[in-house]
CSV table of C-alpha atoms in Angstrom, one decimal:
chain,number,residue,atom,x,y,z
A,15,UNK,CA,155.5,-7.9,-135.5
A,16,UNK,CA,155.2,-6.4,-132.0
A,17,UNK,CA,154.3,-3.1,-133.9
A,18,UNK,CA,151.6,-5.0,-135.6
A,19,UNK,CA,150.7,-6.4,-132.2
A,20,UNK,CA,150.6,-3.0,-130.6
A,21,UNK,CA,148.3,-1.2,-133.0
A,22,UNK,CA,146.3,-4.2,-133.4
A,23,UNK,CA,145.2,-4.6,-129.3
A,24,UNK,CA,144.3,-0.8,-129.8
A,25,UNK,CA,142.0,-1.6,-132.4
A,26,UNK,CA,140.4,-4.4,-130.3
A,27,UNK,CA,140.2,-2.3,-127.4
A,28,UNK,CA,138.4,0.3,-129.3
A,29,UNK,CA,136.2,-2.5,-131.0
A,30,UNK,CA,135.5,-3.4,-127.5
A,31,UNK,CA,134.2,0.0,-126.6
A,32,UNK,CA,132.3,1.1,-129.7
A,33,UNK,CA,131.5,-1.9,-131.8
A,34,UNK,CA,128.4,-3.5,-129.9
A,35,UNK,CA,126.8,0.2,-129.2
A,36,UNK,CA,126.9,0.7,-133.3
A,37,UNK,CA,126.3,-2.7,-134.5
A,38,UNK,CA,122.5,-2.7,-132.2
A,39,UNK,CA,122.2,1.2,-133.2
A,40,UNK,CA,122.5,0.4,-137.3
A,41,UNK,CA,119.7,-2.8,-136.3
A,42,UNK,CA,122.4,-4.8,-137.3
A,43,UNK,CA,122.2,-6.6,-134.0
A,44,UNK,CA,118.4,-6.7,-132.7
A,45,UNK,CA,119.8,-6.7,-128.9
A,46,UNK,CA,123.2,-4.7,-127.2
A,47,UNK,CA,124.0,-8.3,-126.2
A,48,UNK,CA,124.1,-9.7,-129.5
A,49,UNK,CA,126.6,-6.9,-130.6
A,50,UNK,CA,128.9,-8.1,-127.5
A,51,UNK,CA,128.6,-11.7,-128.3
A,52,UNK,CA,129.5,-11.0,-132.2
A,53,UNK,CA,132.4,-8.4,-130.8
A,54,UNK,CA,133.4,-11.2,-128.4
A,55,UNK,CA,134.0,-13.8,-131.4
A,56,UNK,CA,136.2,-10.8,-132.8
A,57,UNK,CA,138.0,-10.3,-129.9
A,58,UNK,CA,139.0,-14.2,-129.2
A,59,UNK,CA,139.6,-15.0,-133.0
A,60,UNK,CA,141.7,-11.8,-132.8
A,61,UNK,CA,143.4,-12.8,-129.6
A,62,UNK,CA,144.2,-16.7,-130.8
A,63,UNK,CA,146.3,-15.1,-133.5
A,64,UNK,CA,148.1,-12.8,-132.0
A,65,UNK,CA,148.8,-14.0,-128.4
A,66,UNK,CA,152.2,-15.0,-126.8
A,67,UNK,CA,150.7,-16.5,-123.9
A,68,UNK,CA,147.1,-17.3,-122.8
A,69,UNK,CA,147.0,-17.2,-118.9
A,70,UNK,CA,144.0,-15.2,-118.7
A,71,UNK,CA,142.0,-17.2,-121.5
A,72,UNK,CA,143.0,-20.7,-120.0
A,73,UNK,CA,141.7,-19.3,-116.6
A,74,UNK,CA,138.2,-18.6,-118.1
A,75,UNK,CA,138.0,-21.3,-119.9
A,76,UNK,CA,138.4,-23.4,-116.6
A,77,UNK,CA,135.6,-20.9,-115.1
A,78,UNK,CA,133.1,-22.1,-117.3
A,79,UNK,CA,131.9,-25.9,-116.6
A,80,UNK,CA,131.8,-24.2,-112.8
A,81,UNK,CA,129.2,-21.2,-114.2
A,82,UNK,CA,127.2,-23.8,-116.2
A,83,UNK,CA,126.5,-26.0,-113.2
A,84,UNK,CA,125.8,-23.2,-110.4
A,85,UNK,CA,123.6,-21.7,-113.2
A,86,UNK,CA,121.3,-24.7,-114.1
A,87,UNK,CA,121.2,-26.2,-110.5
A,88,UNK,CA,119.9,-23.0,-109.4
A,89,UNK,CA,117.2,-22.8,-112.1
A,90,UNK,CA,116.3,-26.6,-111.6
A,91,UNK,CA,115.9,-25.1,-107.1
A,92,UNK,CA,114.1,-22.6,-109.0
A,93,UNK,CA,111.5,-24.7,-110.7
A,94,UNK,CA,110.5,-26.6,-107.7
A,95,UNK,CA,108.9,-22.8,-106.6
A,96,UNK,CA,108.0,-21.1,-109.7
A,97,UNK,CA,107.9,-22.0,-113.4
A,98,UNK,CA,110.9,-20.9,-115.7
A,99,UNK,CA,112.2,-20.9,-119.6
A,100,UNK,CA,114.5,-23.1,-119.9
A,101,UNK,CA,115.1,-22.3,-123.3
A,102,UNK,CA,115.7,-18.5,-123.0
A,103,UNK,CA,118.3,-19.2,-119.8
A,104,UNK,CA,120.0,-21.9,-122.1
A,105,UNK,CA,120.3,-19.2,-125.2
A,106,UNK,CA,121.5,-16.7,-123.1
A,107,UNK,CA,124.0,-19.1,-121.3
A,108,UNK,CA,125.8,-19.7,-124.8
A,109,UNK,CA,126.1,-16.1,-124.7
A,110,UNK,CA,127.2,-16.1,-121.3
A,111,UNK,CA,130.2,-18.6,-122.3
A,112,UNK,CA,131.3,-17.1,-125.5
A,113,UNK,CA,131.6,-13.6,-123.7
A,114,UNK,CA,133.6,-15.3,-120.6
A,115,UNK,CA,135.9,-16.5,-122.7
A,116,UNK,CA,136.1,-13.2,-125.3
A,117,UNK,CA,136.7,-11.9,-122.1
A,118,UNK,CA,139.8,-14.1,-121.2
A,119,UNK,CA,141.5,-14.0,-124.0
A,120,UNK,CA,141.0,-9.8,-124.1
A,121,UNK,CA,142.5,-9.9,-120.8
A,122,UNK,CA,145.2,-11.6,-122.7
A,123,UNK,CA,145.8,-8.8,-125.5
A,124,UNK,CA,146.0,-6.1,-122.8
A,125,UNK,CA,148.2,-7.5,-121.3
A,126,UNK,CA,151.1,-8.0,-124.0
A,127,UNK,CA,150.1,-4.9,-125.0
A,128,UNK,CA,152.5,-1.8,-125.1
A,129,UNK,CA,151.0,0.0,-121.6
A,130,UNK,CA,151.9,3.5,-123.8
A,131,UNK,CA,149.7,2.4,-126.4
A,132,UNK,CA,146.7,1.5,-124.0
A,133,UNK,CA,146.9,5.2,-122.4
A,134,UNK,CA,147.0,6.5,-126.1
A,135,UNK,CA,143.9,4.3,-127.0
A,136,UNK,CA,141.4,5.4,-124.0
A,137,UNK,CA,143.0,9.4,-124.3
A,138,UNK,CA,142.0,9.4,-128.4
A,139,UNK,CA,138.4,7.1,-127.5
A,140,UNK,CA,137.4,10.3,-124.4
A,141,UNK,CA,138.4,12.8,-126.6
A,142,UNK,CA,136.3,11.6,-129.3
A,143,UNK,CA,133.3,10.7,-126.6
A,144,UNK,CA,133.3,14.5,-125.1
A,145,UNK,CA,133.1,15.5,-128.9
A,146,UNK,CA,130.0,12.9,-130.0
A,147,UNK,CA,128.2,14.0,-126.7
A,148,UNK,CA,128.0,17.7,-127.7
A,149,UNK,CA,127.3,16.7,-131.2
A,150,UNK,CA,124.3,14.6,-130.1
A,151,UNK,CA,123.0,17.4,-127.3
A,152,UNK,CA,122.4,19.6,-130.8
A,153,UNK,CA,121.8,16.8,-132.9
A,154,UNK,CA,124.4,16.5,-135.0
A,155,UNK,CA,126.0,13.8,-136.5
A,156,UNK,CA,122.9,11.3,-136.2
A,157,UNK,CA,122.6,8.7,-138.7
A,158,UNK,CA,120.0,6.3,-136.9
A,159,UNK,CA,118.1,9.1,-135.7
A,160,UNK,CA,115.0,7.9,-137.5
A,161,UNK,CA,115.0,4.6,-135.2
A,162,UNK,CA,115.7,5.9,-132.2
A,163,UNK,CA,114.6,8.6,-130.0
A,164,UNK,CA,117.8,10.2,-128.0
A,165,UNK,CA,120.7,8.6,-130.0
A,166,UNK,CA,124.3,9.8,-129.4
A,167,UNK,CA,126.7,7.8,-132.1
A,168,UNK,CA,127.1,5.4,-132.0
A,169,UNK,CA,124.9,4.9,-128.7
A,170,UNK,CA,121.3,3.9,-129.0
A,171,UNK,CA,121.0,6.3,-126.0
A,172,UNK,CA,123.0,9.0,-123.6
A,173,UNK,CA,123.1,6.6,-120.4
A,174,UNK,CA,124.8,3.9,-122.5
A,175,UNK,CA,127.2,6.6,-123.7
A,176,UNK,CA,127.5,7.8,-120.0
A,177,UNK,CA,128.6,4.1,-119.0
A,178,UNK,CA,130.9,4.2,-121.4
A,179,UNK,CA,132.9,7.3,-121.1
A,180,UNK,CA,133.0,7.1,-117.2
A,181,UNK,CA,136.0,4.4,-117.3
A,182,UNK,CA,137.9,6.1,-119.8
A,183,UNK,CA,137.5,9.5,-117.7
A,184,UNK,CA,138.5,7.5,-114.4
A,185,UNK,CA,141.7,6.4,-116.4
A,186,UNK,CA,142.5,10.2,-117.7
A,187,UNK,CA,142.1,11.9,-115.0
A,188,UNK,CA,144.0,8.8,-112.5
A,189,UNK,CA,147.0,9.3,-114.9
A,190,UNK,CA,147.7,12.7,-115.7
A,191,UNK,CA,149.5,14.4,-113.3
A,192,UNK,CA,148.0,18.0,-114.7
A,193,UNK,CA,145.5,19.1,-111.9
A,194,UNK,CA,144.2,21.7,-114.5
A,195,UNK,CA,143.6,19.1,-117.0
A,196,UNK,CA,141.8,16.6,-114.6
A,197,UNK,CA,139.4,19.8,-113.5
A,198,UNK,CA,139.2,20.5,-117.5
A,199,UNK,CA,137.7,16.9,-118.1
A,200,UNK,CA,135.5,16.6,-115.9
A,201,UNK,CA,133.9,20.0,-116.6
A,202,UNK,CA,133.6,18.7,-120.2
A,203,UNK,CA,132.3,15.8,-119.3
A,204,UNK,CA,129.6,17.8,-117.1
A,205,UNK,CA,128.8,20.2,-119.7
A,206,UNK,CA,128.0,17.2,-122.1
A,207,UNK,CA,125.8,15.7,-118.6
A,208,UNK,CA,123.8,19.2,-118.8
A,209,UNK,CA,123.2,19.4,-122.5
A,210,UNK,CA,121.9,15.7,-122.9
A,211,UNK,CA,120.3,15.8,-119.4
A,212,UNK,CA,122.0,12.9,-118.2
A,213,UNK,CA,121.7,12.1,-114.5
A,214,UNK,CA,123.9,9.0,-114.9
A,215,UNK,CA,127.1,10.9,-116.3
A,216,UNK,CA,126.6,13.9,-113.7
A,217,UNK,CA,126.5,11.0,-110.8
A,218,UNK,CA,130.0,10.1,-112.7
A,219,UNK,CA,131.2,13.0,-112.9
A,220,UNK,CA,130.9,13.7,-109.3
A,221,UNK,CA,132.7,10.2,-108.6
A,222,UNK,CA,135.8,10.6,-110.5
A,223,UNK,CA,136.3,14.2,-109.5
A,224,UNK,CA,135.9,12.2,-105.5
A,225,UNK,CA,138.7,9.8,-106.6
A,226,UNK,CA,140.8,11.7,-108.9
A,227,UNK,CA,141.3,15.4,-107.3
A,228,UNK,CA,142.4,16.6,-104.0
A,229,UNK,CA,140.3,18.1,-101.5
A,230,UNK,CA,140.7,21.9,-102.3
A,231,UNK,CA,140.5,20.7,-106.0
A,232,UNK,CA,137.5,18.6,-105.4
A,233,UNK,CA,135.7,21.4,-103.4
A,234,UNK,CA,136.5,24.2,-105.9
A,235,UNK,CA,135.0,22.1,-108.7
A,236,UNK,CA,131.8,21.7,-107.0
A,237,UNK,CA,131.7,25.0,-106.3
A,238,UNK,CA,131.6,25.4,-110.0
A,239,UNK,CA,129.6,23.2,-111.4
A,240,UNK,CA,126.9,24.0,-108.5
A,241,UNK,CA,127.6,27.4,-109.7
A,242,UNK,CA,126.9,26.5,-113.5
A,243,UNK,CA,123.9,24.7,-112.8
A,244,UNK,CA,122.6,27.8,-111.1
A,245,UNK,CA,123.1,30.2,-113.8
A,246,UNK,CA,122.5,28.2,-116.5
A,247,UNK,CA,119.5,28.5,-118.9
A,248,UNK,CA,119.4,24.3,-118.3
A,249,UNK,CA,116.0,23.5,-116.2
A,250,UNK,CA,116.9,21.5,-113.5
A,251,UNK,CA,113.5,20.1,-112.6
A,252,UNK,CA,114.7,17.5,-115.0
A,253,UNK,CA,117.0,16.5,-112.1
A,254,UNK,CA,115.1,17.1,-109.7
A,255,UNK,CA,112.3,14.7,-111.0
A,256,UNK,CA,114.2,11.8,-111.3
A,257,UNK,CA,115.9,12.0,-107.6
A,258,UNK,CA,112.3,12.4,-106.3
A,259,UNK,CA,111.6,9.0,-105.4
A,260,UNK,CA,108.4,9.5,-103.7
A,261,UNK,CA,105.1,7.8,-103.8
A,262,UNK,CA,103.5,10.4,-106.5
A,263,UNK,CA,105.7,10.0,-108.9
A,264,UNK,CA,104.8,10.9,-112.4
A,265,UNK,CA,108.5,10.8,-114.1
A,266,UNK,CA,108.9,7.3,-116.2
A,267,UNK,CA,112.7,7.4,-115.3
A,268,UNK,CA,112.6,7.5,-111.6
A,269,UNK,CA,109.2,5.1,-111.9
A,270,UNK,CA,111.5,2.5,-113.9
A,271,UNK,CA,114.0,3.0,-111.3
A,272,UNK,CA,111.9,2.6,-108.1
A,273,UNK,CA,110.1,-0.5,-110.4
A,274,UNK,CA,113.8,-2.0,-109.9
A,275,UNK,CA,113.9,-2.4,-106.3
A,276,UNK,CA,110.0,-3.5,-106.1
A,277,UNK,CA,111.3,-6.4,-108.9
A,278,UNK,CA,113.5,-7.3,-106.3
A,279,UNK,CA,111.5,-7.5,-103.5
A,280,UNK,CA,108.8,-9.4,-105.4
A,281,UNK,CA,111.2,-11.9,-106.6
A,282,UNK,CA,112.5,-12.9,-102.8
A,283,UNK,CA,109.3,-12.9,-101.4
A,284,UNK,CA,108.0,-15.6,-104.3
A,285,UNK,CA,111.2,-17.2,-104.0
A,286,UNK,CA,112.6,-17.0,-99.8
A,287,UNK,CA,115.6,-15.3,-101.5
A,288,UNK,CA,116.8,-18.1,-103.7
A,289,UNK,CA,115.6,-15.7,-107.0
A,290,UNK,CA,113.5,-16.1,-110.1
A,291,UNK,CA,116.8,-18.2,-112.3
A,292,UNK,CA,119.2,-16.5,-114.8
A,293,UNK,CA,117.5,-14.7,-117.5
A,294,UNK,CA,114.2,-14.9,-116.0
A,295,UNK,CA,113.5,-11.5,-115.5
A,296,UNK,CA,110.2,-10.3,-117.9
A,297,UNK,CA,108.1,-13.2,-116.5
A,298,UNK,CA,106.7,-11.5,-113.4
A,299,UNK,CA,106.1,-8.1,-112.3
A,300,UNK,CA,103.8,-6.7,-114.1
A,301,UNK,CA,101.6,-6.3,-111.1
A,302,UNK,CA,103.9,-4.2,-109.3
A,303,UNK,CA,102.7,-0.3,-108.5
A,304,UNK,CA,106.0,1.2,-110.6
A,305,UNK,CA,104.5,-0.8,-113.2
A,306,UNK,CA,101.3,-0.1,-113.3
A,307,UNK,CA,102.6,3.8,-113.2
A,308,UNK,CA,104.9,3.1,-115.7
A,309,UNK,CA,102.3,1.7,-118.0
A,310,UNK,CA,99.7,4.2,-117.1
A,311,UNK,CA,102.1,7.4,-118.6
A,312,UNK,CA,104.3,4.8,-121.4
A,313,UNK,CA,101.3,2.8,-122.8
A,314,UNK,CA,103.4,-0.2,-122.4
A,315,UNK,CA,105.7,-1.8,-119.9
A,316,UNK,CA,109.4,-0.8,-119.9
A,317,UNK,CA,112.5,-2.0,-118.5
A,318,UNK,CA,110.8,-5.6,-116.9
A,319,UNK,CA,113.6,-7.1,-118.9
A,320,UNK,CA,116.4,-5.7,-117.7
A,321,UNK,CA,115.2,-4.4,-114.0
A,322,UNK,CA,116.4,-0.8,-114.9
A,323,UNK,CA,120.1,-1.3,-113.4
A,324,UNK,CA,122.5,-4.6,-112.8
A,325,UNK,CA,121.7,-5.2,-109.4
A,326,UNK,CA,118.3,-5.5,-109.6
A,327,UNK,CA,118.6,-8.2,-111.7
A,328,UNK,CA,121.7,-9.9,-110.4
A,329,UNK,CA,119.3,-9.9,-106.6
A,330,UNK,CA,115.9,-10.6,-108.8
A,331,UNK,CA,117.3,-13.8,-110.9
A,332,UNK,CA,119.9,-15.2,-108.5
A,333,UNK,CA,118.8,-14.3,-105.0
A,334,UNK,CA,121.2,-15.2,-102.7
A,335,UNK,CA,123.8,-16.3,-105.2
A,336,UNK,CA,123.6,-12.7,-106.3
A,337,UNK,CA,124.0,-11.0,-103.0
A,338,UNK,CA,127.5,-12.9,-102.8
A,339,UNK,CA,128.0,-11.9,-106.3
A,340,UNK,CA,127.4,-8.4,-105.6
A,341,UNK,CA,129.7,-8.9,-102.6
A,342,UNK,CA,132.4,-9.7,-103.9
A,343,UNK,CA,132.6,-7.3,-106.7
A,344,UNK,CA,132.3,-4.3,-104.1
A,345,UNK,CA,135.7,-5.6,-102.6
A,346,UNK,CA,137.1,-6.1,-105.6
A,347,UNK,CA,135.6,-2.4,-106.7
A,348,UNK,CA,137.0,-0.8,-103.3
A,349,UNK,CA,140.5,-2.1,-103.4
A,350,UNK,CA,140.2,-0.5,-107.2
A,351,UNK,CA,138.8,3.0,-106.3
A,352,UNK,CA,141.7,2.9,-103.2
A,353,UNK,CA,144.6,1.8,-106.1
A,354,UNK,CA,143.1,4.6,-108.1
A,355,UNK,CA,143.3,7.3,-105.4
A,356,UNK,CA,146.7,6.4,-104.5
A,357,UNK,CA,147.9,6.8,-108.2
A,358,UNK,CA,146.1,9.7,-108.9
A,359,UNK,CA,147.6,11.6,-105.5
A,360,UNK,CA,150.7,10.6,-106.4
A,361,UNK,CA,151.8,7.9,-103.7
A,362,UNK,CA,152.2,5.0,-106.4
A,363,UNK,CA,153.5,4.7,-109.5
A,364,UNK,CA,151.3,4.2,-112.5
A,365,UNK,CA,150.8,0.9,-113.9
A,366,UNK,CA,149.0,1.3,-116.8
A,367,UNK,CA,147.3,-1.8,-117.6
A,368,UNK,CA,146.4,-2.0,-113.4
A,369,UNK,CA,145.2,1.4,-113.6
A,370,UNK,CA,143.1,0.6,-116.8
A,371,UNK,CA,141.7,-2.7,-115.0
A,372,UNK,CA,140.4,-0.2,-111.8
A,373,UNK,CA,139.2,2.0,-113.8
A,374,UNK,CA,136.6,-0.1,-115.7
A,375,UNK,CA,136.0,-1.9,-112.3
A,376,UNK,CA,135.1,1.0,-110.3
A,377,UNK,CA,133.4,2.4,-113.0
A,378,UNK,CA,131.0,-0.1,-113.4
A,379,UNK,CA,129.6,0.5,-109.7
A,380,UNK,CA,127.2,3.0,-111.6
A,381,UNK,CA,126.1,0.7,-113.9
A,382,UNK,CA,125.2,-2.0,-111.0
A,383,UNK,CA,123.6,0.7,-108.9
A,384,UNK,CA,122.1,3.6,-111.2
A,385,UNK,CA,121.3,2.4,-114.4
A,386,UNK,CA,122.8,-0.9,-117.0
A,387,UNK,CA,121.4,-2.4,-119.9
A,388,UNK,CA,121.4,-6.0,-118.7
A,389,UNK,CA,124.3,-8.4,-118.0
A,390,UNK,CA,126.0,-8.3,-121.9
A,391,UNK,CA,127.2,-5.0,-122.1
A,392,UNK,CA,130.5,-3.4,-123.7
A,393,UNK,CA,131.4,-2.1,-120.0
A,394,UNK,CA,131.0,-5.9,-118.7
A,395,UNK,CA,132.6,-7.5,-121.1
A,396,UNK,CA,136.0,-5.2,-120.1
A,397,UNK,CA,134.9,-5.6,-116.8
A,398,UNK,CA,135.6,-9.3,-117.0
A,399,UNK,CA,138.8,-8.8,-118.2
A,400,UNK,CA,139.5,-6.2,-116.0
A,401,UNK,CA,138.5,-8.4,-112.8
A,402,UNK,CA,141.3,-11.1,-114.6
A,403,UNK,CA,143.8,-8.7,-114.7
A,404,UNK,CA,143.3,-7.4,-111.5
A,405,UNK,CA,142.9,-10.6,-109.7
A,406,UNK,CA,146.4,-12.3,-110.7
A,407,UNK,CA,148.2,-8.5,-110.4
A,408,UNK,CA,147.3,-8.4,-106.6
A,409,UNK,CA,148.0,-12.2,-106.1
A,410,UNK,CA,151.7,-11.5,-108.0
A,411,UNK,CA,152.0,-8.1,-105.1
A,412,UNK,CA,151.1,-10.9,-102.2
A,413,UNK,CA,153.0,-13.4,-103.4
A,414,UNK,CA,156.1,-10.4,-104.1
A,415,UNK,CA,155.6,-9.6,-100.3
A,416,UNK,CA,155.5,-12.7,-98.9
A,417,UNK,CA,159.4,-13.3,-100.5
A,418,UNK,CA,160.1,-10.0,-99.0
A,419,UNK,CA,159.0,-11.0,-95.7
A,420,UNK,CA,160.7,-14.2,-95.4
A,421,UNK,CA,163.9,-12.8,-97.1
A,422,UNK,CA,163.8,-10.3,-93.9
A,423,UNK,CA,163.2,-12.7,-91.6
C-alpha cells in the first residue's frame, strides 16, 4: 500500500507540473487557469483517497471563509471609487477556492510521501525539461505547433517552461553534493536559455548558480557562460532589446513589461492605493503609453489581462492588501533562499521535502518580478503547498528550540 502510495504522489507531483501546461496547449482548457483548476480537482480527489492525515488540507480549508471576506469587502471599497465585474471576480474566486484547497491537500501527499521518491520525481521531470527545451529550440517534437507560435511541449510558450524548470533546477543543484554536476546543469539549462532566446530562464540560471555554487564556482561559471555568449553565433541584441527599458522602445516584450509597472501606477492613482478588486485587471489601461506602443507594433493589446508579471497585478488589483501580500512572501522567500544556501554548502542536512518547499518558493520570485501568467499557474499552485509545508516545518524548529532552551535552563 505505501508502495502504491509512493509511486502514486510521484504521479501527482508530475501531474502538478506538466498537466495544466498540456491540457491549455491541446485547447483542451481555453485558459492555463482552467488546466490548474481541473489538475486541482485531480490532485484533492487523489489526495482524499490516499491520505493518512490531512493537517495541511484542514488548514486551507479554514483559510478560505477568511480569503472570501477580505476579497469581496475589498471589491465592495472598490466600487464606491470605480466600477467593477462582479461576476468575473466571483468566477474566478471559485477558482481561487478549489485551487487553495487542491493546494492543501497536495501539501498533504508530499508530505507522506517517501522524501527518496520526491528527489527521484523532480531529477527524471529536469532531465526531461533540459531535453524538450533543445527539442523545441529546433522544433522538434511539436504537436500544437499549428496553434501556437513558440511552443515547447507541453508549454504553450518558453517563459512558462522557464518558470517551470527553475524550481526543479533549484532542488538539483541544492541536493547534489557533485559541484561538477551542479555547474553541468546549469550550463544545460543556459544552453536551452540561448537557443530559445529566453531572458526569463537566463535570469534563472544566474539565480540558482548565486544560491547553489560557491564563490570560485559561481565566478568560473560566469566566466563561461559570458564567454559562450561572446563566441557564440546567438545574436545578443535579442537581449539586449528587452533590458533596454528606455523611452524609445520598439521591442513588444520589454513594452509589455514597462506596460506592467505603468498598470500599476495607474491603478493607485485612480484608486489612493486601495487597487482596482481581484480579477479586475483588462478593464483599464488601455490609455497607457506601453499600450499605445504595444498596440501600435502588435495590432492589438497584449498582456492587460495579466499585467505581464505577478506583481503587477497583485499591486494593480489589491493595492495595499497586495503590498502586504507581496511582503510577506519575500520573508517567507528569503528564509527559503538562506535554507537553500545552507544545504547546498553543506552546513545542514537535507530535508527533502523542506528543500523541495524552498525551492518552488524561491523560485517563484521570478515569476512575481520578471514575467507570470496570472495568479492560477502550475508554479502557484506548488507554491501554495510549498508555503504550507514550509510554514508548520519552521513553527515545528521554534517550537523544537524552545524545549531545548527551557530543558537548558
Amino acid at each position: 500500500m505505501l508502495l502504491r502510495q509512493s509511486h502514486l504522489s510521484t504521479a501527482l507531483l508530475l501531474c502538478s507540473l506538466f498537466l495544466p501546461a498540456l491540457l491549455h496547449s491541446s485547447g483542451v482548457a481555453s485558459s492555463l487557469a482552467l488546466g490548474v483548476g481541473f489538475t486541482a480537482i485531480l490532485v484533492l480527489a487523489a489526495s482524499v483517497m490516499m491520505r493518512r492525515g490531512a493537517f495541511y488540507l484542514s488548514a486551507a480549508v479554514l483559510m478560505i471563509p477568511f480569503v472570501i471576506l477580505v476579497l469581496f469587502a475589498h471589491l465592495w471599497v472598490v466600487n464606491l471609487l470605480v466600477p467593477v465585474d462582479f461576476s468575473r471576480a466571483g468566477e474566478s474566486l471559485m477558482l481561487l477556492v478549489l485551487v487553495v484547497v487542491g493546494a492543501g491537500g497536495f501539501a498533504d501527499v508530499l508530505a507522506d510521501s517517501d522524501p527518496e521518491r520526491i528527489k527521484k520525481a523532480v531529477y527524471v521531470s529536469l532531465a526531461l525539461l533540459l531535453a524538450l527545451g533543445f527539442f523545441g529550440a529546433f522544433h522538434i517534437l511539436q504537436p500544437f505547433a499549428d496553434k501556437l507560435n513558440e511552443p515547447v511541449f507541453p508549454f504553450s510558450e518558453p517563459s512558462h517552461f522557464s518558470l517551470v524548470l527553475t524550481p526543479l533546477l533549484i532542488f538539483t543543484c541544492a541536493s547534489i553534493p557533485s559541484t561538477k554536476m551542479r555547474i553541468f546543469l546549469i550550463s544545460a539549462a543556459l544552453v536551452d536559455a540561448m537557443l530559445l532566446q529566453s531572458l526569463t530562464l537566463v535570469v534563472s540560471c544566474v539565480g540558482v548558480a548565486i544560491l547553489c555554487l560557491r564563490k570560485k564556482y559561481l565566478i568560473m561559471t560566469i566566466m563561461v557562460a559570458v564567454l559562450t555568449l561572446a563566441v557564440s553565433s546567438i545574436s545578443l541584441d535579442y537581449y539586449w532589446s528587452r533590458l533596454d527599458l528606455s523611452s524609445s522602445l520598439s521591442n513588444i516584450s520589454a513594452l509589455v513589461y514597462v506596460q506592467g509597472w505603468q498598470l500599476i501606477g495607474a491603478s493607485w492613482e485612480s484608486t489612493y492605493g486601495i487597487g482596482r478588486g481581484f480579477q479586475q485587471m483588462g478593464s483599464f489601461g488601455d490609455n497607457l503609453s506601453a499600450a499605445k506602443a504595444i498596440y501600435d507594433l502588435a495590432g492589438m493589446h497584449l498582456n492587460l489581462f495579466e499585467g505581464s508579471f505577478v506583481l503587477s497585478k497583485l499591486l494593480s488589483e489589491l493595492g495595499i492588501i497586495g503590498l502586504f501580500l507581496t511582503i510577506g512572501y519575500l520573508v517567507v522567500a528569503f528564509r527559503a533562499a538562506k535554507l537553500l544556501r545552507r544545504v547546498a554548502t553543506g552546513r545542514r542536512a537535507a530535508d527533502p521535502l523542506l528543500v523541495f518547499a524552498a525551492s518552488c518558493i524561491a523560485g517563484y520570485s521570478v515569476e512575481l518580478i520578471l514575467r507570470g501568467a496570472g495568479y492560477f499557474t502550475p508554479t502557484a499552485f506548488i507554491l501554495l503547498s510549498s508555503i504550507l509545508i514550509m510554514t508548520r516545518k519552521h513553527a515545528r524548529t521554534r517550537e523544537r528550540h524552545c524545549r531545548v532552551a527551557d530543558s537548558n535552563s
